[in-house]
Amino acid sequence: MQAFLEEAKKSSRTIATLSTAVKNRVLNEMADALINHCDFIIEHNNKDMSQAKLYNLDEALMDRLLLTGDRIKDMSNAIKQ
């Protein structure tokens, strides 16, 4: 996890130097990727949710972690805004 966080910090410095046009293009590509990979995301989220049930995760937390087509569409729209 520490390595991931360090890499994210380094990446944030690079991202800060990008032009607005490039940042917007990347964000739009991310939003499109969410929609294009929606079935894959939901399939793997369902596996995670099954594990969460096994470990008796709190129902409220599980609800926040549950991904549906509508939630993914909402995330995509939020990124585009």
Short mmCIF file of N, CA and C in Angstrom, two decimals:
data_model
loop_
_atom_site.label_atom_id
_atom_site.label_comp_id
_atom_site.label_asym_id
_atom_site.label_seq_id
_atom_site.Cartn_x
_atom_site.Cartn_y
_atom_site.Cartn_z
N MET A 1 0.83 -1.18 0.00
CA MET A 1 0.00 0.00 0.00
C MET A 1 0.87 1.25 0.00
N GLN A 2 1.96 1.22 0.76
CA GLN A 2 2.86 2.37 0.83
C GLN A 2 3.42 2.69 -0.55
N ALA A 3 3.82 1.65 -1.31
CA ALA A 3 4.36 1.87 -2.65
C ALA A 3 3.31 2.49 -3.56
N PHE A 4 2.08 2.02 -3.44
CA PHE A 4 0.97 2.56 -4.23
C PHE A 4 0.78 4.04 -3.94
N LEU A 5 0.80 4.40 -2.67
CA LEU A 5 0.61 5.79 -2.26
C LEU A 5 1.75 6.68 -2.75
N GLU A 6 2.96 6.17 -2.68
CA GLU A 6 4.11 6.94 -3.17
C GLU A 6 4.00 7.16 -4.67
N GLU A 7 3.59 6.13 -5.40
CA GLU A 7 3.43 6.25 -6.85
C GLU A 7 2.32 7.24 -7.19
N ALA A 8 1.25 7.22 -6.43
CA ALA A 8 0.15 8.15 -6.65
C ALA A 8 0.62 9.59 -6.42
N LYS A 9 1.43 9.79 -5.42
CA LYS A 9 1.95 11.13 -5.14
C LYS A 9 2.83 11.62 -6.29
N LYS A 10 3.70 10.73 -6.81
CA LYS A 10 4.54 11.10 -7.94
C LYS A 10 3.69 11.42 -9.16
N SER A 11 2.67 10.61 -9.39
CA SER A 11 1.79 10.82 -10.54
C SER A 11 1.05 12.14 -10.43
N SER A 12 0.67 12.52 -9.22
CA SER A 12 -0.07 13.76 -9.05
C SER A 12 0.76 14.96 -9.47
N ARG A 13 2.07 14.89 -9.27
CA ARG A 13 2.95 15.98 -9.70
C ARG A 13 2.97 16.08 -11.23
N THR A 14 3.00 14.95 -11.89
CA THR A 14 2.99 14.94 -13.36
C THR A 14 1.66 15.46 -13.88
N ILE A 15 0.58 15.01 -13.29
CA ILE A 15 -0.76 15.43 -13.73
C ILE A 15 -0.92 16.94 -13.58
N ALA A 16 -0.34 17.50 -12.53
CA ALA A 16 -0.47 18.94 -12.30
C ALA A 16 0.14 19.77 -13.42
N THR A 17 1.07 19.18 -14.16
CA THR A 17 1.73 19.93 -15.24
C THR A 17 1.01 19.81 -16.58
N LEU A 18 0.00 18.99 -16.66
CA LEU A 18 -0.72 18.79 -17.92
C LEU A 18 -1.63 19.97 -18.23
N SER A 19 -1.86 20.19 -19.51
CA SER A 19 -2.77 21.26 -19.90
C SER A 19 -4.21 20.87 -19.56
N THR A 20 -5.07 21.87 -19.49
CA THR A 20 -6.48 21.62 -19.21
C THR A 20 -7.09 20.72 -20.28
N ALA A 21 -6.72 20.92 -21.53
CA ALA A 21 -7.26 20.11 -22.62
C ALA A 21 -6.90 18.64 -22.44
N VAL A 22 -5.66 18.38 -22.06
CA VAL A 22 -5.22 16.99 -21.85
C VAL A 22 -5.95 16.39 -20.66
N LYS A 23 -6.04 17.15 -19.57
CA LYS A 23 -6.75 16.66 -18.38
C LYS A 23 -8.21 16.33 -18.73
N ASN A 24 -8.86 17.20 -19.48
CA ASN A 24 -10.25 16.96 -19.87
C ASN A 24 -10.38 15.72 -20.74
N ARG A 25 -9.44 15.55 -21.68
CA ARG A 25 -9.49 14.36 -22.53
C ARG A 25 -9.34 13.08 -21.69
N VAL A 26 -8.42 13.10 -20.75
CA VAL A 26 -8.20 11.93 -19.88
C VAL A 26 -9.46 11.65 -19.06
N LEU A 27 -10.06 12.69 -18.50
CA LEU A 27 -11.28 12.50 -17.72
C LEU A 27 -12.40 11.92 -18.57
N ASN A 28 -12.55 12.41 -19.79
CA ASN A 28 -13.59 11.87 -20.68
C ASN A 28 -13.31 10.42 -21.05
N GLU A 29 -12.05 10.09 -21.26
CA GLU A 29 -11.69 8.70 -21.55
C GLU A 29 -11.98 7.80 -20.34
N MET A 30 -11.72 8.31 -19.14
CA MET A 30 -12.03 7.54 -17.93
C MET A 30 -13.53 7.29 -17.82
N ALA A 31 -14.31 8.33 -18.07
CA ALA A 31 -15.77 8.22 -17.99
C ALA A 31 -16.27 7.21 -19.02
N ASP A 32 -15.74 7.27 -20.23
CA ASP A 32 -16.15 6.32 -21.27
C ASP A 32 -15.73 4.90 -20.91
N ALA A 33 -14.55 4.74 -20.32
CA ALA A 33 -14.08 3.41 -19.93
C ALA A 33 -15.00 2.78 -18.88
N LEU A 34 -15.50 3.59 -17.96
CA LEU A 34 -16.45 3.06 -16.97
C LEU A 34 -17.66 2.45 -17.67
N ILE A 35 -18.21 3.15 -18.65
CA ILE A 35 -19.38 2.65 -19.37
C ILE A 35 -19.01 1.43 -20.21
N ASN A 36 -17.88 1.50 -20.90
CA ASN A 36 -17.47 0.40 -21.78
C ASN A 36 -17.15 -0.88 -21.03
N HIS A 37 -16.76 -0.75 -19.79
CA HIS A 37 -16.39 -1.93 -18.98
C HIS A 37 -17.37 -2.18 -17.84
N CYS A 38 -18.56 -1.67 -17.98
CA CYS A 38 -19.57 -1.75 -16.93
C CYS A 38 -19.84 -3.19 -16.50
N ASP A 39 -20.04 -4.09 -17.44
CA ASP A 39 -20.34 -5.48 -17.09
C ASP A 39 -19.19 -6.12 -16.32
N PHE A 40 -17.96 -5.87 -16.75
CA PHE A 40 -16.79 -6.40 -16.07
C PHE A 40 -16.71 -5.86 -14.65
N ILE A 41 -16.92 -4.57 -14.49
CA ILE A 41 -16.86 -3.93 -13.17
C ILE A 41 -17.92 -4.54 -12.25
N ILE A 42 -19.13 -4.68 -12.75
CA ILE A 42 -20.21 -5.24 -11.93
C ILE A 42 -19.92 -6.68 -11.55
N GLU A 43 -19.42 -7.45 -12.50
CA GLU A 43 -19.09 -8.86 -12.23
C GLU A 43 -18.09 -8.98 -11.09
N HIS A 44 -17.06 -8.17 -11.13
CA HIS A 44 -16.04 -8.25 -10.09
C HIS A 44 -16.51 -7.61 -8.78
N ASN A 45 -17.35 -6.60 -8.87
CA ASN A 45 -17.93 -6.02 -7.67
C ASN A 45 -18.81 -7.05 -6.96
N ASN A 46 -19.54 -7.85 -7.74
CA ASN A 46 -20.38 -8.89 -7.14
C ASN A 46 -19.54 -9.90 -6.37
N LYS A 47 -18.36 -10.22 -6.90
CA LYS A 47 -17.45 -11.13 -6.18
C LYS A 47 -17.00 -10.49 -4.87
N ASP A 48 -16.66 -9.20 -4.94
CA ASP A 48 -16.25 -8.48 -3.73
C ASP A 48 -17.39 -8.44 -2.71
N MET A 49 -18.61 -8.23 -3.19
CA MET A 49 -19.75 -8.16 -2.29
C MET A 49 -20.00 -9.51 -1.62
N SER A 50 -19.77 -10.60 -2.34
CA SER A 50 -19.91 -11.93 -1.74
C SER A 50 -18.90 -12.10 -0.61
N GLN A 51 -17.68 -11.65 -0.84
CA GLN A 51 -16.66 -11.72 0.22
C GLN A 51 -17.05 -10.84 1.41
N ALA A 52 -17.61 -9.69 1.11
CA ALA A 52 -18.02 -8.77 2.19
C ALA A 52 -19.07 -9.43 3.07
N LYS A 53 -19.99 -10.17 2.45
CA LYS A 53 -21.01 -10.88 3.23
C LYS A 53 -20.38 -11.93 4.12
N LEU A 54 -19.38 -12.64 3.58
CA LEU A 54 -18.70 -13.67 4.37
C LEU A 54 -18.03 -13.07 5.60
N TYR A 55 -17.54 -11.85 5.47
CA TYR A 55 -16.85 -11.19 6.57
C TYR A 55 -17.78 -10.28 7.38
N ASN A 56 -19.08 -10.43 7.13
CA ASN A 56 -20.09 -9.70 7.89
C ASN A 56 -19.87 -8.19 7.90
N LEU A 57 -19.55 -7.64 6.74
CA LEU A 57 -19.41 -6.19 6.64
C LEU A 57 -20.75 -5.54 6.94
N ASP A 58 -20.71 -4.38 7.51
CA ASP A 58 -21.90 -3.62 7.84
C ASP A 58 -22.76 -3.39 6.59
N GLU A 59 -24.06 -3.55 6.73
CA GLU A 59 -24.97 -3.40 5.59
C GLU A 59 -24.88 -2.02 4.94
N ALA A 60 -24.74 -0.99 5.76
CA ALA A 60 -24.64 0.37 5.21
C ALA A 60 -23.37 0.52 4.36
N LEU A 61 -22.28 -0.05 4.83
CA LEU A 61 -21.03 0.00 4.07
C LEU A 61 -21.17 -0.80 2.78
N MET A 62 -21.79 -1.96 2.87
CA MET A 62 -21.99 -2.79 1.68
C MET A 62 -22.85 -2.05 0.65
N ASP A 63 -23.84 -1.32 1.11
CA ASP A 63 -24.68 -0.57 0.18
C ASP A 63 -23.85 0.50 -0.54
N ARG A 64 -22.95 1.15 0.18
CA ARG A 64 -22.11 2.18 -0.45
C ARG A 64 -21.13 1.56 -1.44
N LEU A 65 -20.69 0.33 -1.20
CA LEU A 65 -19.73 -0.33 -2.07
C LEU A 65 -20.38 -1.02 -3.28
N LEU A 66 -21.68 -1.28 -3.20
CA LEU A 66 -22.37 -1.98 -4.28
C LEU A 66 -22.42 -1.13 -5.54
N LEU A 67 -22.00 -1.72 -6.65
CA LEU A 67 -22.05 -1.02 -7.94
C LEU A 67 -23.13 -1.63 -8.81
N THR A 68 -23.92 -0.78 -9.40
CA THR A 68 -24.96 -1.19 -10.35
C THR A 68 -24.73 -0.40 -11.64
N GLY A 69 -25.44 -0.78 -12.68
CA GLY A 69 -25.33 -0.04 -13.92
C GLY A 69 -25.64 1.43 -13.74
N ASP A 70 -26.68 1.73 -12.98
CA ASP A 70 -27.05 3.13 -12.74
C ASP A 70 -25.97 3.87 -11.97
N ARG A 71 -25.38 3.23 -10.97
CA ARG A 71 -24.34 3.89 -10.18
C ARG A 71 -23.10 4.15 -11.03
N ILE A 72 -22.76 3.21 -11.88
CA ILE A 72 -21.60 3.40 -12.75
C ILE A 72 -21.88 4.51 -13.76
N LYS A 73 -23.09 4.54 -14.28
CA LYS A 73 -23.48 5.62 -15.21
C LYS A 73 -23.39 6.97 -14.50
N ASP A 74 -23.84 7.02 -13.25
CA ASP A 74 -23.77 8.26 -12.47
C ASP A 74 -22.31 8.69 -12.24
N MET A 75 -21.44 7.72 -11.97
CA MET A 75 -20.02 8.04 -11.78
C MET A 75 -19.44 8.59 -13.08
N SER A 76 -19.78 7.98 -14.19
CA SER A 76 -19.30 8.43 -15.49
C SER A 76 -19.77 9.87 -15.76
N ASN A 77 -21.03 10.12 -15.51
CA ASN A 77 -21.58 11.47 -15.71
C ASN A 77 -20.91 12.49 -14.80
N ALA A 78 -20.64 12.11 -13.57
CA ALA A 78 -19.98 13.01 -12.62
C ALA A 78 -18.57 13.36 -13.09
N ILE A 79 -17.87 12.39 -13.62
CA ILE A 79 -16.51 12.65 -14.13
C ILE A 79 -16.59 13.64 -15.30
N LYS A 80 -17.55 13.44 -16.17
CA LYS A 80 -17.67 14.33 -17.34
C LYS A 80 -18.04 15.75 -16.95
N GLN A 81 -18.71 15.90 -15.84
CA GLN A 81 -19.09 17.25 -15.38
C GLN A 81 -17.89 17.91 -14.74
#
